[in-house]
mmCIF file of C-alpha atoms and ligand atoms in Angstrom:
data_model
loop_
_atom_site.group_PDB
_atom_site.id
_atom_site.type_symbol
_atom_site.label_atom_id
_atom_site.label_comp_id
_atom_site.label_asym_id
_atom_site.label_seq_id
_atom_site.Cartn_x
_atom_site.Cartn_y
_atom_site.Cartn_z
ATOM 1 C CA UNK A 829 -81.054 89.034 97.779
ATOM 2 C CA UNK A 830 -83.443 85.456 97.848
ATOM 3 C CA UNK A 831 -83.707 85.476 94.413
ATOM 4 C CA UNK A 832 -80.139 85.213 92.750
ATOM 5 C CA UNK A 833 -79.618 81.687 95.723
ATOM 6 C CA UNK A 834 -82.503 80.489 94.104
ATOM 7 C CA UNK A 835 -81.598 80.740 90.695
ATOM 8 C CA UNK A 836 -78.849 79.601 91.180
ATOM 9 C CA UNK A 837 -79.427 76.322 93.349
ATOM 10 C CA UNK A 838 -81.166 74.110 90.808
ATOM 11 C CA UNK A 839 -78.730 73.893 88.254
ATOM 12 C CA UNK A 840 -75.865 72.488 90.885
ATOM 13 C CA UNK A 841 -77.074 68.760 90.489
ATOM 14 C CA UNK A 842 -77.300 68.930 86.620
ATOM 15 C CA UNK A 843 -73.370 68.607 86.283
ATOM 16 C CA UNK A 844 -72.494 66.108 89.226
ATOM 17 C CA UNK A 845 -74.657 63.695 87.870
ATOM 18 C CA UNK A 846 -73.269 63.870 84.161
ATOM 19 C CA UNK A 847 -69.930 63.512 86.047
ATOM 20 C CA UNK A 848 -71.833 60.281 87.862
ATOM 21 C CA UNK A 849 -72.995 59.249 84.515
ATOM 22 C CA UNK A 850 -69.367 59.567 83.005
ATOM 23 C CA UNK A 851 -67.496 57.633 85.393
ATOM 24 C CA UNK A 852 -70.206 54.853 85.058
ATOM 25 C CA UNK A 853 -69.989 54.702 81.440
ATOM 26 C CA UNK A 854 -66.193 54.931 81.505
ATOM 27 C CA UNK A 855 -66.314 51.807 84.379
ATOM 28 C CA UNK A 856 -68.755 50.080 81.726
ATOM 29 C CA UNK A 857 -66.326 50.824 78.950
ATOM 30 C CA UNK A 858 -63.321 49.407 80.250
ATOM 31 C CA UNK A 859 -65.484 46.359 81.709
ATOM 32 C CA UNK A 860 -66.978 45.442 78.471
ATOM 33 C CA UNK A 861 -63.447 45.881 77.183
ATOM 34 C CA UNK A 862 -62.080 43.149 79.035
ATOM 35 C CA UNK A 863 -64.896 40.764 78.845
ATOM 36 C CA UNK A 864 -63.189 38.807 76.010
ATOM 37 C CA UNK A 865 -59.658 38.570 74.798
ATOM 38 C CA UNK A 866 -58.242 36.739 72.743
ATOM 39 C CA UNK A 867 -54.318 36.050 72.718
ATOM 40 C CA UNK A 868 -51.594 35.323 70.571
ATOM 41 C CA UNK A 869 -48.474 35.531 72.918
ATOM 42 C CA UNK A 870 -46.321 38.139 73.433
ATOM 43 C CA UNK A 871 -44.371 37.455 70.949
ATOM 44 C CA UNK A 872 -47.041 37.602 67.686
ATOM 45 C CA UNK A 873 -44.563 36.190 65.192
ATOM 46 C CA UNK A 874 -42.876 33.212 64.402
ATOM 47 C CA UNK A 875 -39.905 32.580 61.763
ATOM 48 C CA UNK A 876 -40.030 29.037 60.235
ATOM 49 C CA UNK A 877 -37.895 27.170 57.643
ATOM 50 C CA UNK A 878 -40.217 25.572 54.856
ATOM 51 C CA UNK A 879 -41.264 21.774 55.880
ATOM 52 C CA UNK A 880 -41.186 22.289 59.353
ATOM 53 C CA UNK A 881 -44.588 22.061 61.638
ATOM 54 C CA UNK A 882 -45.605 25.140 63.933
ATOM 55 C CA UNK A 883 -47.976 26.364 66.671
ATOM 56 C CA UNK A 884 -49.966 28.928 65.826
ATOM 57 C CA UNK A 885 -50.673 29.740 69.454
ATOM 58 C CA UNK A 886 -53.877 31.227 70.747
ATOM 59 C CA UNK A 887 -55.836 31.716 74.042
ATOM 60 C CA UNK A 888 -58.838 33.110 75.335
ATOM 61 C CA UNK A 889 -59.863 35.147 78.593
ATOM 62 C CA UNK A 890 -63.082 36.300 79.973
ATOM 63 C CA UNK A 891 -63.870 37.539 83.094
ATOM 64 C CA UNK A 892 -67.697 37.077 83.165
ATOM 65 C CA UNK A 893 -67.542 33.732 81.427
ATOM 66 C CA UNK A 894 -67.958 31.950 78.096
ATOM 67 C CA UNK A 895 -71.076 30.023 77.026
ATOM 68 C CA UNK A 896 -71.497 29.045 73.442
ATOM 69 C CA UNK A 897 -68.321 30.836 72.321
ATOM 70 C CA UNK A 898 -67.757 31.021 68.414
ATOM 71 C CA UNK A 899 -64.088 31.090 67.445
ATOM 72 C CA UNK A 900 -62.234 30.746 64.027
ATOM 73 C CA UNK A 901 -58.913 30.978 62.739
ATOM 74 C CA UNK A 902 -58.486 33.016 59.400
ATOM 75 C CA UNK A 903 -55.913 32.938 56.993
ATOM 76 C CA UNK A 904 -55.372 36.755 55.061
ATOM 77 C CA UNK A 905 -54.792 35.043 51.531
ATOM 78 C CA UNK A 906 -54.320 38.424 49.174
ATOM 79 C CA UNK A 907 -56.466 40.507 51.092
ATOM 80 C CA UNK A 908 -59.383 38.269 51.569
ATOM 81 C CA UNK A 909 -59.631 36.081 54.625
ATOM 82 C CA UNK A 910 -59.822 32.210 54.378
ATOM 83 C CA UNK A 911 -61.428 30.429 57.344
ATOM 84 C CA UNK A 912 -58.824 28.092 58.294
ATOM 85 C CA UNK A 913 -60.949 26.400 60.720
ATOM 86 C CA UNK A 914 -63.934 27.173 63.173
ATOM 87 C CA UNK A 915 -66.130 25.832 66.204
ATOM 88 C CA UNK A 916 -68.519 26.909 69.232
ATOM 89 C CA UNK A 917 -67.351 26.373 72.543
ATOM 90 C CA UNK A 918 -70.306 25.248 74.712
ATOM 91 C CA UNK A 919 -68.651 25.488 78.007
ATOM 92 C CA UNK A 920 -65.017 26.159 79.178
ATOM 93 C CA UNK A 921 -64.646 22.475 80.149
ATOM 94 C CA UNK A 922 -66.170 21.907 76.722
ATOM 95 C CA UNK A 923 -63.692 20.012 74.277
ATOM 96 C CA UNK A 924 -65.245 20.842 71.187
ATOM 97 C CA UNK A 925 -66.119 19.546 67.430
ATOM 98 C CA UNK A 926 -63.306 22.025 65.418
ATOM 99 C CA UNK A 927 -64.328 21.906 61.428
ATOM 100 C CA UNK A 928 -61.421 22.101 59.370
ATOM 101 C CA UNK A 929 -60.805 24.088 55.877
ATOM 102 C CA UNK A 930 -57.430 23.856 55.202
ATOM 103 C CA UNK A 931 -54.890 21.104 55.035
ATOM 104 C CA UNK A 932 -52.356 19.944 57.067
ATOM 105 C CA UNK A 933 -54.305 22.016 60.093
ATOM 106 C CA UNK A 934 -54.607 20.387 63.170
ATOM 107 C CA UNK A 935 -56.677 21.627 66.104
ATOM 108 C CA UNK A 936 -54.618 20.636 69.333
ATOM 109 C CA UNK A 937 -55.401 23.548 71.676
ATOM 110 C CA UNK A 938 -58.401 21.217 72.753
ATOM 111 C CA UNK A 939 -59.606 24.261 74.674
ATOM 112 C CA UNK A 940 -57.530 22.610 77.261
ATOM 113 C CA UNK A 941 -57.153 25.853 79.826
ATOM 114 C CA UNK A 942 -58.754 28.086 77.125
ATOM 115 C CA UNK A 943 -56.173 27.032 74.658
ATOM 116 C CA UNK A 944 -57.850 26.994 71.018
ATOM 117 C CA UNK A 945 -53.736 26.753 69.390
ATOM 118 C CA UNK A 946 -53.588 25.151 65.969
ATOM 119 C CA UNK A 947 -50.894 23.118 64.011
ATOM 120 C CA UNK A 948 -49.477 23.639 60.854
ATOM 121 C CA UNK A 949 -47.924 20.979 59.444
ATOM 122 C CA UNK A 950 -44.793 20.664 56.862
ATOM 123 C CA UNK A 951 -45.132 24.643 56.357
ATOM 124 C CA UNK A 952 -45.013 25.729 52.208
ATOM 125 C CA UNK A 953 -43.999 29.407 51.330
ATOM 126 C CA UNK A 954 -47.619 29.872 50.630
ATOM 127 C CA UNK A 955 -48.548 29.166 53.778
ATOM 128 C CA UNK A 956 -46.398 32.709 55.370
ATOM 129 C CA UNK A 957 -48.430 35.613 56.304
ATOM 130 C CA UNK A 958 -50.852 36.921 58.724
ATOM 131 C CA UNK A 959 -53.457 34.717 61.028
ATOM 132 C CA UNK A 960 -56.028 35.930 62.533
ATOM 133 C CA UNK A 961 -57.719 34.126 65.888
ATOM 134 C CA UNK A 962 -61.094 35.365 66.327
ATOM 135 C CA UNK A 963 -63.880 35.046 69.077
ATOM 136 C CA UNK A 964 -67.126 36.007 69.810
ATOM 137 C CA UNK A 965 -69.306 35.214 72.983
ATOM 138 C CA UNK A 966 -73.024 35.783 73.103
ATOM 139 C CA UNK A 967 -73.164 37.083 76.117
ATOM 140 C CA UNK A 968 -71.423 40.540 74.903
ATOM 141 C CA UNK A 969 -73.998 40.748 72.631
ATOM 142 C CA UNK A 970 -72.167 39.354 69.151
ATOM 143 C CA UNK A 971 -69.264 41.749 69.784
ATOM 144 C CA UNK A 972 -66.188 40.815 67.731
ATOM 145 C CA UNK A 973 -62.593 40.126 69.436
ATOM 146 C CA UNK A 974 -58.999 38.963 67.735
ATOM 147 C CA UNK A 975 -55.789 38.819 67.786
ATOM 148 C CA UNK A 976 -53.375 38.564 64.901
ATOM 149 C CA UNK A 977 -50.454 35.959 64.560
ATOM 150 C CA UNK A 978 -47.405 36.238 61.547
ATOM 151 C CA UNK A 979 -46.186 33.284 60.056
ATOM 152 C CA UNK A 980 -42.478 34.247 58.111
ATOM 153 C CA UNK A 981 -41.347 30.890 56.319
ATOM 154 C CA UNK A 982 -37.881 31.221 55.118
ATOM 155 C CA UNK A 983 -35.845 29.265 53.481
ATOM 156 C CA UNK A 984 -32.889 27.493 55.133
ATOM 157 C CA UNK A 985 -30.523 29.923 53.572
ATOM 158 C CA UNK A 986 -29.733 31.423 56.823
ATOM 159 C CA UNK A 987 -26.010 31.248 56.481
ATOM 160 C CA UNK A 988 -26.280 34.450 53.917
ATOM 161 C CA UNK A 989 -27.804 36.438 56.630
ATOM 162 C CA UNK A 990 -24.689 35.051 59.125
ATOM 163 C CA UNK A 991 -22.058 36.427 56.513
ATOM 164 C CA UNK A 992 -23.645 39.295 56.106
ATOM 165 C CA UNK A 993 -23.842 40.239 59.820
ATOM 166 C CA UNK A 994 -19.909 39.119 59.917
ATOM 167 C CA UNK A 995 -19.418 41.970 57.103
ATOM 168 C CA UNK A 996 -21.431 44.229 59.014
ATOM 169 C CA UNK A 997 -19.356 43.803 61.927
ATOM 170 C CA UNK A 998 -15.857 43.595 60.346
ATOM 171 C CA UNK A 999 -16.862 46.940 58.762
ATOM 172 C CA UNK A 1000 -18.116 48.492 61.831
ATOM 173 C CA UNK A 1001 -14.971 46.871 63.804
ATOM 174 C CA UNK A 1002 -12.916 48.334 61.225
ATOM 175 C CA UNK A 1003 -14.560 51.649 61.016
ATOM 176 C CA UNK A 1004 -13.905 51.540 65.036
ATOM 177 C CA UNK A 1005 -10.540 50.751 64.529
ATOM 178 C CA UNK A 1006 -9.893 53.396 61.690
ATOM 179 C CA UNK A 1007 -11.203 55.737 64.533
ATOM 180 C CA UNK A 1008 -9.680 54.953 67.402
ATOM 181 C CA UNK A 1009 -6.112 54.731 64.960
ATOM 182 C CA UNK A 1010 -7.144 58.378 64.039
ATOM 183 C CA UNK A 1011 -7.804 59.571 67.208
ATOM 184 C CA UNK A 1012 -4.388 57.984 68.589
ATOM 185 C CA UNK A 1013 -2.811 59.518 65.489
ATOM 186 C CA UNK A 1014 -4.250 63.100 66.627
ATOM 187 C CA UNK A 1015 -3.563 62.635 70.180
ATOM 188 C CA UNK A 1016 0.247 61.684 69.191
ATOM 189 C CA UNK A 1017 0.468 64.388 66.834
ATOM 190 C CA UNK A 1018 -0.974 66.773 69.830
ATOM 191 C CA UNK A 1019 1.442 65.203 71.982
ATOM 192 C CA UNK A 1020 4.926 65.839 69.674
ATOM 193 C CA UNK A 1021 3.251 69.371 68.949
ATOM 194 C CA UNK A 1022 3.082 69.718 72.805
ATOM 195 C CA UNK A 1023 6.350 68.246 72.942
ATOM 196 C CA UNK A 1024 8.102 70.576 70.580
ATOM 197 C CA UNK A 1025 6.426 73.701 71.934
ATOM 198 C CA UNK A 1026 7.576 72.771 75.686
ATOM 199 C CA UNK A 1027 11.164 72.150 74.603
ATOM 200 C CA UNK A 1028 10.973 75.167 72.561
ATOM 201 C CA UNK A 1029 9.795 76.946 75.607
ATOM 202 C CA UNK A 1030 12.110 75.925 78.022
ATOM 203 C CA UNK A 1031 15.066 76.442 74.980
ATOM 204 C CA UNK A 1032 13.749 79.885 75.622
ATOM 205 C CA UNK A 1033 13.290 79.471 79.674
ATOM 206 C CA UNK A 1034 16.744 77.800 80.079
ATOM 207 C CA UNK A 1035 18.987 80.008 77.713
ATOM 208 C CA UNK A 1036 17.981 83.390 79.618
ATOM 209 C CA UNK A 1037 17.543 81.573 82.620
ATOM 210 C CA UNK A 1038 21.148 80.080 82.721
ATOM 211 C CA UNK A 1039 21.866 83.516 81.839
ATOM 212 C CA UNK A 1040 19.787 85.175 84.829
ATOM 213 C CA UNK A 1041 20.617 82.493 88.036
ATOM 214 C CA UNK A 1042 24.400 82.470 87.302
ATOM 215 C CA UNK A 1043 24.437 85.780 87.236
ATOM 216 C CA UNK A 1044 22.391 86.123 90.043
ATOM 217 C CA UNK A 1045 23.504 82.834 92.209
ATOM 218 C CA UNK A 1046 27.664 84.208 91.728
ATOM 219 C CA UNK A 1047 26.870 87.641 92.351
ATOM 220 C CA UNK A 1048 24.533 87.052 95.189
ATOM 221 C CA UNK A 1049 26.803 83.807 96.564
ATOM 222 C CA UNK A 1050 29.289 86.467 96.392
ATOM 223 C CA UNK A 1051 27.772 89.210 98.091
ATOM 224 C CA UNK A 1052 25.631 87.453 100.737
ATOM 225 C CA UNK A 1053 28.332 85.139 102.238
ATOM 226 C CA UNK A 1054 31.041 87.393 102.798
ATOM 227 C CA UNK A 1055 28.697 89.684 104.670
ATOM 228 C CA UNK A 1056 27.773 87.680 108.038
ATOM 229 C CA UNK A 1057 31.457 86.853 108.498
ATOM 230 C CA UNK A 1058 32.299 89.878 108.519
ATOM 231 C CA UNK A 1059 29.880 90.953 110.729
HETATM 232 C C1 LIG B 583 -37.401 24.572 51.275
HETATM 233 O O1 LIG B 583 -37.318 25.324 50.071
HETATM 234 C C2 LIG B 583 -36.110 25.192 49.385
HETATM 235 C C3 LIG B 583 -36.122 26.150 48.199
HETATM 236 O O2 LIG B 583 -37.346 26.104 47.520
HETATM 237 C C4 LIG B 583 -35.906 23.709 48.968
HETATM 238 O O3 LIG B 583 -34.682 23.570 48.308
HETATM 239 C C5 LIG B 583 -35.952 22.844 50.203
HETATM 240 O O4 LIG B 583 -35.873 21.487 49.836
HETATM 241 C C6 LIG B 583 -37.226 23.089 50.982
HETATM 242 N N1 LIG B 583 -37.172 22.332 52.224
HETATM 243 C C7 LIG B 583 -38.106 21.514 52.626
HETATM 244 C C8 LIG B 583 -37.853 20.798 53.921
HETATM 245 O O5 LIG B 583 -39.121 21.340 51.983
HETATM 246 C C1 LIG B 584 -53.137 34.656 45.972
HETATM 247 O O1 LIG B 584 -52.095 34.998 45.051
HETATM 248 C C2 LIG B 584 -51.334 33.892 44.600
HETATM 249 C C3 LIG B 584 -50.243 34.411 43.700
HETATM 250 O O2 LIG B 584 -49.891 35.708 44.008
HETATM 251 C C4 LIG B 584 -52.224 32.897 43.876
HETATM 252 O O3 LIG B 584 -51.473 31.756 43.495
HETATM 253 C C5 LIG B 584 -53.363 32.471 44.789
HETATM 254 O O4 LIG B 584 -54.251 31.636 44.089
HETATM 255 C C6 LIG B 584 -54.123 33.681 45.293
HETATM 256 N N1 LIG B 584 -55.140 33.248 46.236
HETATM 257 C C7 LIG B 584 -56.378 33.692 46.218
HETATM 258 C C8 LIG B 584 -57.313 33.128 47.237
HETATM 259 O O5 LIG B 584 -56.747 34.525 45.421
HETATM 260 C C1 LIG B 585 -45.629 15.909 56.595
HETATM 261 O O1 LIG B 585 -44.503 15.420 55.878
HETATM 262 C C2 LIG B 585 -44.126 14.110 56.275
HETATM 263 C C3 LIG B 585 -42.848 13.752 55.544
HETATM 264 O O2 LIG B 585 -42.741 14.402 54.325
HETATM 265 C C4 LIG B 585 -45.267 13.131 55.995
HETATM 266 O O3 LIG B 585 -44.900 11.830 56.408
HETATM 267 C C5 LIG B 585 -46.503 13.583 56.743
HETATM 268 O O4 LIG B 585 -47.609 12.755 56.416
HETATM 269 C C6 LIG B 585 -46.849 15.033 56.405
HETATM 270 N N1 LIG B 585 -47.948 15.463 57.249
HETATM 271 C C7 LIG B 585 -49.047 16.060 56.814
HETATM 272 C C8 LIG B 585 -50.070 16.372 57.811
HETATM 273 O O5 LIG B 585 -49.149 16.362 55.626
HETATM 274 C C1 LIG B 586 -51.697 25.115 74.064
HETATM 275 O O1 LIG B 586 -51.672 23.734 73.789
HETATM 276 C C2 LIG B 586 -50.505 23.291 73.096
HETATM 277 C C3 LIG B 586 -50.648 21.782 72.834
HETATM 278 O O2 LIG B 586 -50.991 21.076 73.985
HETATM 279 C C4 LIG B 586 -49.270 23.595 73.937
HETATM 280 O O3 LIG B 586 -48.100 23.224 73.229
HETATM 281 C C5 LIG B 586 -49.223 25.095 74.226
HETATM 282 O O4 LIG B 586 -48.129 25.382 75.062
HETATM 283 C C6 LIG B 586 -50.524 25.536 74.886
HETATM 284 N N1 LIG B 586 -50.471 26.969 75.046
HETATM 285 C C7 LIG B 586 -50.753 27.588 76.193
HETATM 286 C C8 LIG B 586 -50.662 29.062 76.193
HETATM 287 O O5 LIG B 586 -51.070 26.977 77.199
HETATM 288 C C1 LIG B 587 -68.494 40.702 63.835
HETATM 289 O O1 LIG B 587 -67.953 39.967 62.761
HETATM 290 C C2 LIG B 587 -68.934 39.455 61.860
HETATM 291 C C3 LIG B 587 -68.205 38.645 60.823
HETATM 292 O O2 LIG B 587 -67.527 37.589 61.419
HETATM 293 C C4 LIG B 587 -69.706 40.616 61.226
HETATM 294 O O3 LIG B 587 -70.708 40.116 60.390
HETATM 295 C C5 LIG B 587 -70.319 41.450 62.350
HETATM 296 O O4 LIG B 587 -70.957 42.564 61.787
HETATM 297 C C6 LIG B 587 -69.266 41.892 63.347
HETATM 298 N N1 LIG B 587 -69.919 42.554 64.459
HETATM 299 C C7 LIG B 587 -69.462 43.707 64.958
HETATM 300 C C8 LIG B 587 -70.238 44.235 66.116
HETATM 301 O O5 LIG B 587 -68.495 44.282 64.508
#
C-alpha cells in the first residue's frame, strides 16, 4: 500500500517546474522581443512623382534603453543592399555624427524623440524600391532589428490612371444599368404575364359567374321576398 505513494510522489515536481521554466522563457521571449523596434509608420509605402523630395520616415523604441545604438539605412539595389547612410547613437539625447553614402540623402531625423528619418531629395526612377532602417543595441547582445520602407516613383502621368478608373466605372455603371433595365424588363414582362393570366381568369370567373349570380340573385330575389309577405 506505502510503496505505490512513494513511487509515485517524486516525479510530481519534475513537470511543474518545466511548466515554471516555460512561462519564464516565454516572459523572456516576448521581453527580449520588444527590447528594440524599429519603425517605419503604419503606412510602409510612399508613392512619389520623379523630382520631388521625400521622408523616408523611421523611429526607434526600447524599453530598457539605448546606449551606443548602431543604425543604418540600406538601399536593396538588385538584390544587394547599399548602405545609404549609418551612425552610433551614444545616448537618446545624443544628436549624432550620420556618415553619408549616397547623394542627395539628408539625415534630418536628428534622433530628435528617437527619430533617425532621412531625406531624399529630387527623387530619380532609380531611386524606387525597398529601404531598409536597421538597428542594433549592445545591450541585446548584437541582436539585429528593421523595418522596411517602399519608395514607388511614378511618373506624373497620373491622368491615365484617372481615365481609366472613369472607364471602369462607366462600364460597371453601365453593366448596373444593363441589369437593373433587365431586371425591370423581367419584372414587367412578369407583370403583363400576371396581367393576362388574371384577366384571363376572371374572363373565366365573370362569364360563369354572371351566369351563376343572375341566376341565382332572380331566382332567389324571387323566391325569398315573396315569402315573408306572405307570411
Ligand atoms: C519625370 O519623368 C518624366 C519622364 O521621364 C519627365 O518627362 C519629367 O520631366 C520628369 N520630372 C521631373 C520633375 O524630373
Ligand atoms: C542595378 O541594375 C541597373 C539596371 O538594371 C544597373 O544600371 C545598376 O548599375 C545595377 N546596380 C548594381 C549595384 O548592380
Ligand atoms: C534639387 O533640385 C533643385 C532644382 O533642380 C536644385 O536646386 C537642388 O540643388 C537639388 N538638390 C539636391 C540636394 O540635389
Ligand atoms: C521625424 O523628423 C522629421 C523632421 O523633423 C519630421 O518631419 C517627422 O514628422 C518626424 N517623425 C516622427 C515620427 O516624429
Ligand atoms: C546582424 O547583422 C549583421 C550584419 O549587419 C550580421 O553580421 C550579424 O550576423 C547579424 N546578427 C544576428 C544575430 O543575426
Amino acid at each position: 500500500m506505502a510503496a505505490p505513494g512513494v513511487g509515485v510522489e517524486p516525479p510530481r515536481p519534475g513537470p511543474s517546474r518545466t511548466a515554471v521554466g516555460l512561462i519564464f522563457s516565454v516572459l523572456l521571449g516576448t521581453w527580449s522581443a520588444q527590447a528594440l523596434e524599429m519603425l517605419v509608420g503604419k503606412i510602409p509605402f510612399l508613392e512619389a512623382v520623379n523630382g520631388s523630395t521625400v521622408m523616408l520616415p523611421c523611429t526607434y523604441a526600447s524599453c530598457i534603453g539605448i546606449e551606443n545604438l548602431y543604425f543604418n539605412w540600406q538601399f536593396n539595389e538588385n538584390g544587394t543592399m547599399q548602405k545609404v547612410c549609418d551612425s552610433t547613437i551614444v545616448s537618446e539625447s545624443d544628436v549624432p555624427h550620420v556618415t553619408i553614402y549616397r547623394e542627395r540623402v539628408e539625415f534630418i531625423g536628428k534622433n530628435r524623440a528617437n527619430n533617425i528619418s532621412i531625406l531624399l531629395w529630387n527623387i530619380t526612377f532609380e531611386d524606387g524600391g525597398e529601404y531598409t532602417c536597421f538597428g542594433r543595441n549592445p545591450k541585446e547582445k548584437g541582436k539585429n532589428h528593421s523595418a522596411i520602407f517602399h519608395l514607388i516613383v511614378v511618373d506624373e502621368l497620373r491622368v491615365v490612371d484617372k481615365t481609366l478608373t472613369i472607364i471602369i466605372a462607366t462600364c460597371v455603371g453601365g453593366a448596373i444599368a444593363a441589369l437593373m433595365g433587365f431586371m425591370l424588363l423581367k419584372n414587367l414582362t412578369l407583370f403583363i404575364l400576371s396581367k393576362l393570366e388574371e384577366k384571363n381568369k376572371e374572363c373565366l370567373v365573370t362569364s360563369s359567374g354572371i351566369d351563376n349570380t343572375e341566376n341565382g340573385l332572380s331566382g332567389s330575389k324571387a323566391d325569398t321576398k315573396p315569402t315573408p309577405k306572405k307570411k
